[in-house]
């Protein structure tokens, strides 16, 4: 009874229900008034209170009353029907708003996932094509032109998808990620072509806040039931294809293939074990010496190593990229910095260089946390060198530049590592503040065979002298390479010919031996 009363009270508080009650009362009131008038008239005529003619008019009055009552009922029915249709339409619009993303107007995540679950399940009668899209470089657009520009780009992306795939069910899964359901589609090559057409449409320049902008996206494709018979699994596999496309350079359409699962399992394994290795302090730093022109050690480079208990030594080339794709890169960078600071006392007075990922530099508080660690470890900033890849100056935004400037102000020197590896541009040397250039090992390896590489090395050394900054050659493996680099004007030398990376022999280890 109590539950029934609560439901009744809830219905009465509903504005739609209240509107129907008002209209119903109006019709009922009209019928009641007509019936009362009719009954009163008959009673008065029965007692001859209306005169002899009134009784004779009673049959006509009854007919008129019946017709009027019928008219009221018909009118009331039509009135209530119109009100109910109006209320239903308003409810539909309100429900539609609840199911829509406020910014783009496409379906929101909850509704889209429910729609996908309705069509993707074990034993479904028809195939489903699924596209997962992620806008490329939205963060860059937000940082350079503001979030209003990013919002306009998302709206344009949604409109373009609707134009290219008019029959698809489009939903915004969050941020810059969208999903498209295409019912009855089981042809991956056709879906790939559809995705490529979408990318071509996005490439057309549009004007956002007075600027001409070309948008880009990465797309992952998966099919049900070919790839998955569960909606969550289907999204996961399309997302894996999308992730593969992003690793390959973005702006691409990639269809899911079973071989991708092996790569994904490997990535998850490495990420899980690396997280545990950081917690258990199972990583090591190896130190490779850097020599001056007199072949005296001038500094060291700290190189992180991971000796896995089961798989043995795992190369940084395998685990650092995976760390960069998760939150582990910050934890890894913090561990390297702290370990290097602890080892400074065992390395004499020589500076130590540590590698810093571009992902770390994107955090606004990176330099602040770096300085706090140095204070906590009582380390001299002048004994540390931060090595960054040459792509950082090319792609640096205000945050990265501010962090590097703060480090140099602190006394930490900045080195450009792998200079000339792929995207080298002498243009940024004019405006980017740094202290050391490290020539990429590919130029050093070809010194004895390539006259062009020798000229490039000499040119880099000339530029370094004019700035002036130090120039270090890495990857030296032969005496001929060493002599040519000396003649070119290098001020630092590093490579297996001179010294391999080695673990630091700690005093406690010697005592234990």
mmCIF file of C-alpha atoms in Angstrom, residues 345-489:
data_model
loop_
_atom_site.group_PDB
_atom_site.id
_atom_site.type_symbol
_atom_site.label_atom_id
_atom_site.label_comp_id
_atom_site.label_asym_id
_atom_site.label_seq_id
_atom_site.Cartn_x
_atom_site.Cartn_y
_atom_site.Cartn_z
ATOM 1 C CA UNK A 345 79.368 10.365 -4.991
ATOM 2 C CA UNK A 346 80.801 7.176 -6.500
ATOM 3 C CA UNK A 347 81.541 8.855 -9.845
ATOM 4 C CA UNK A 348 84.044 11.364 -8.550
ATOM 5 C CA UNK A 349 83.356 14.916 -9.671
ATOM 6 C CA UNK A 350 82.216 13.962 -13.151
ATOM 7 C CA UNK A 351 78.807 15.092 -14.488
ATOM 8 C CA UNK A 352 76.160 12.492 -15.284
ATOM 9 C CA UNK A 353 73.724 12.643 -18.203
ATOM 10 C CA UNK A 354 70.245 11.113 -17.929
ATOM 11 C CA UNK A 355 67.719 10.668 -20.723
ATOM 12 C CA UNK A 356 64.371 12.440 -20.397
ATOM 13 C CA UNK A 357 61.344 11.465 -22.462
ATOM 14 C CA UNK A 358 59.312 14.103 -24.338
ATOM 15 C CA UNK A 359 56.290 12.749 -22.433
ATOM 16 C CA UNK A 360 57.862 13.846 -19.150
ATOM 17 C CA UNK A 361 58.513 17.352 -20.415
ATOM 18 C CA UNK A 362 54.825 17.820 -21.260
ATOM 19 C CA UNK A 363 53.934 17.974 -17.582
ATOM 20 C CA UNK A 364 53.858 21.560 -16.361
ATOM 21 C CA UNK A 365 55.385 20.654 -13.013
ATOM 22 C CA UNK A 366 58.242 18.527 -14.423
ATOM 23 C CA UNK A 367 61.038 21.043 -13.729
ATOM 24 C CA UNK A 368 59.600 21.791 -10.304
ATOM 25 C CA UNK A 369 59.520 18.093 -9.361
ATOM 26 C CA UNK A 370 63.020 17.640 -10.826
ATOM 27 C CA UNK A 371 64.356 20.453 -8.619
ATOM 28 C CA UNK A 372 62.552 19.080 -5.570
ATOM 29 C CA UNK A 373 64.202 15.681 -6.100
ATOM 30 C CA UNK A 374 67.633 17.284 -6.355
ATOM 31 C CA UNK A 375 67.041 19.157 -3.078
ATOM 32 C CA UNK A 376 65.787 16.001 -1.412
ATOM 33 C CA UNK A 377 68.842 14.019 -2.606
ATOM 34 C CA UNK A 378 71.268 16.913 -1.842
ATOM 35 C CA UNK A 379 72.528 16.710 -5.446
ATOM 36 C CA UNK A 380 74.375 19.503 -7.245
ATOM 37 C CA UNK A 381 72.347 20.502 -10.374
ATOM 38 C CA UNK A 382 75.579 21.451 -12.163
ATOM 39 C CA UNK A 383 76.593 17.801 -12.181
ATOM 40 C CA UNK A 384 73.526 16.714 -14.156
ATOM 41 C CA UNK A 385 72.868 16.787 -17.894
ATOM 42 C CA UNK A 386 69.399 16.186 -19.339
ATOM 43 C CA UNK A 387 69.475 14.486 -22.740
ATOM 44 C CA UNK A 388 66.473 14.966 -25.017
ATOM 45 C CA UNK A 389 65.893 13.632 -28.521
ATOM 46 C CA UNK A 390 66.172 16.080 -31.384
ATOM 47 C CA UNK A 391 62.400 15.863 -32.032
ATOM 48 C CA UNK A 392 61.688 17.765 -28.803
ATOM 49 C CA UNK A 393 62.833 21.182 -30.083
ATOM 50 C CA UNK A 394 60.896 20.667 -33.315
ATOM 51 C CA UNK A 395 57.608 19.783 -31.602
ATOM 52 C CA UNK A 396 58.055 21.713 -28.376
ATOM 53 C CA UNK A 397 55.150 23.742 -27.070
ATOM 54 C CA UNK A 398 55.310 26.374 -24.344
ATOM 55 C CA UNK A 399 55.275 23.760 -21.563
ATOM 56 C CA UNK A 400 58.299 21.821 -22.829
ATOM 57 C CA UNK A 401 60.299 24.998 -23.472
ATOM 58 C CA UNK A 402 59.426 26.392 -20.035
ATOM 59 C CA UNK A 403 60.565 23.168 -18.343
ATOM 60 C CA UNK A 404 63.891 23.154 -20.194
ATOM 61 C CA UNK A 405 64.465 26.840 -19.452
ATOM 62 C CA UNK A 406 63.757 26.211 -15.761
ATOM 63 C CA UNK A 407 66.244 23.318 -15.704
ATOM 64 C CA UNK A 408 68.992 25.428 -17.284
ATOM 65 C CA UNK A 409 68.276 28.238 -14.824
ATOM 66 C CA UNK A 410 68.703 25.683 -12.058
ATOM 67 C CA UNK A 411 72.177 24.809 -13.406
ATOM 68 C CA UNK A 412 71.282 21.584 -15.233
ATOM 69 C CA UNK A 413 72.716 21.408 -18.753
ATOM 70 C CA UNK A 414 70.641 20.315 -21.748
ATOM 71 C CA UNK A 415 71.941 18.024 -24.507
ATOM 72 C CA UNK A 416 70.289 17.276 -27.865
ATOM 73 C CA UNK A 417 70.666 13.517 -28.331
ATOM 74 C CA UNK A 418 70.688 11.646 -31.666
ATOM 75 C CA UNK A 419 71.189 14.874 -33.590
ATOM 76 C CA UNK A 420 70.472 14.323 -37.275
ATOM 77 C CA UNK A 421 68.695 10.984 -36.756
ATOM 78 C CA UNK A 422 65.655 11.806 -38.848
ATOM 79 C CA UNK A 423 64.007 15.198 -38.388
ATOM 80 C CA UNK A 424 67.115 17.273 -37.842
ATOM 81 C CA UNK A 425 66.688 20.910 -38.703
ATOM 82 C CA UNK A 426 69.432 23.468 -38.318
ATOM 83 C CA UNK A 427 66.703 26.108 -38.117
ATOM 84 C CA UNK A 428 65.835 25.457 -34.487
ATOM 85 C CA UNK A 429 69.467 25.769 -33.379
ATOM 86 C CA UNK A 430 69.050 29.544 -33.663
ATOM 87 C CA UNK A 431 66.246 29.842 -31.123
ATOM 88 C CA UNK A 432 66.501 26.797 -28.889
ATOM 89 C CA UNK A 433 68.705 27.085 -25.785
ATOM 90 C CA UNK A 434 70.926 24.046 -25.174
ATOM 91 C CA UNK A 435 74.491 23.219 -24.118
ATOM 92 C CA UNK A 436 75.533 20.022 -25.896
ATOM 93 C CA UNK A 437 74.965 18.400 -29.291
ATOM 94 C CA UNK A 438 75.345 14.616 -29.542
ATOM 95 C CA UNK A 439 75.862 13.489 -33.137
ATOM 96 C CA UNK A 440 73.768 10.476 -34.033
ATOM 97 C CA UNK A 441 75.659 7.195 -34.294
ATOM 98 C CA UNK A 442 74.444 6.608 -37.873
ATOM 99 C CA UNK A 443 76.751 9.394 -39.112
ATOM 100 C CA UNK A 444 79.639 8.032 -37.062
ATOM 101 C CA UNK A 445 79.138 4.482 -38.379
ATOM 102 C CA UNK A 446 79.446 5.629 -42.010
ATOM 103 C CA UNK A 447 82.408 7.971 -41.592
ATOM 104 C CA UNK A 448 84.831 5.609 -43.284
ATOM 105 C CA UNK A 449 82.499 4.975 -46.235
ATOM 106 C CA UNK A 450 80.483 8.127 -46.818
ATOM 107 C CA UNK A 451 82.110 11.402 -47.762
ATOM 108 C CA UNK A 452 78.763 13.152 -47.284
ATOM 109 C CA UNK A 453 78.458 11.957 -43.685
ATOM 110 C CA UNK A 454 81.965 13.256 -43.012
ATOM 111 C CA UNK A 455 81.000 16.669 -44.365
ATOM 112 C CA UNK A 456 77.837 16.718 -42.226
ATOM 113 C CA UNK A 457 79.816 15.887 -39.079
ATOM 114 C CA UNK A 458 82.316 18.675 -39.860
ATOM 115 C CA UNK A 459 79.464 21.130 -40.463
ATOM 116 C CA UNK A 460 77.836 20.232 -37.128
ATOM 117 C CA UNK A 461 81.148 20.782 -35.346
ATOM 118 C CA UNK A 462 81.576 24.180 -37.034
ATOM 119 C CA UNK A 463 78.077 25.208 -35.943
ATOM 120 C CA UNK A 464 78.756 23.979 -32.391
ATOM 121 C CA UNK A 465 81.921 26.081 -32.170
ATOM 122 C CA UNK A 466 80.100 29.189 -33.357
ATOM 123 C CA UNK A 467 77.236 28.906 -30.862
ATOM 124 C CA UNK A 468 79.334 27.886 -28.773
ATOM 125 C CA UNK A 469 78.276 24.471 -27.406
ATOM 126 C CA UNK A 470 79.952 21.148 -26.851
ATOM 127 C CA UNK A 471 79.646 18.457 -29.514
ATOM 128 C CA UNK A 472 79.877 14.779 -28.588
ATOM 129 C CA UNK A 473 80.087 11.877 -31.041
ATOM 130 C CA UNK A 474 78.532 8.611 -29.861
ATOM 131 C CA UNK A 475 78.740 5.094 -31.223
ATOM 132 C CA UNK A 476 82.530 5.123 -31.868
ATOM 133 C CA UNK A 477 83.683 1.588 -32.589
ATOM 134 C CA UNK A 478 86.920 1.949 -34.633
ATOM 135 C CA UNK A 479 90.141 3.878 -34.318
ATOM 136 C CA UNK A 480 89.569 5.395 -37.786
ATOM 137 C CA UNK A 481 86.245 6.848 -36.662
ATOM 138 C CA UNK A 482 87.894 8.324 -33.587
ATOM 139 C CA UNK A 483 90.636 10.018 -35.609
ATOM 140 C CA UNK A 484 88.199 11.478 -38.138
ATOM 141 C CA UNK A 485 85.951 12.815 -35.385
ATOM 142 C CA UNK A 486 88.964 14.434 -33.710
ATOM 143 C CA UNK A 487 89.915 16.110 -36.982
ATOM 144 C CA UNK A 488 86.315 17.288 -37.474
ATOM 145 C CA UNK A 489 86.440 19.127 -34.154
#
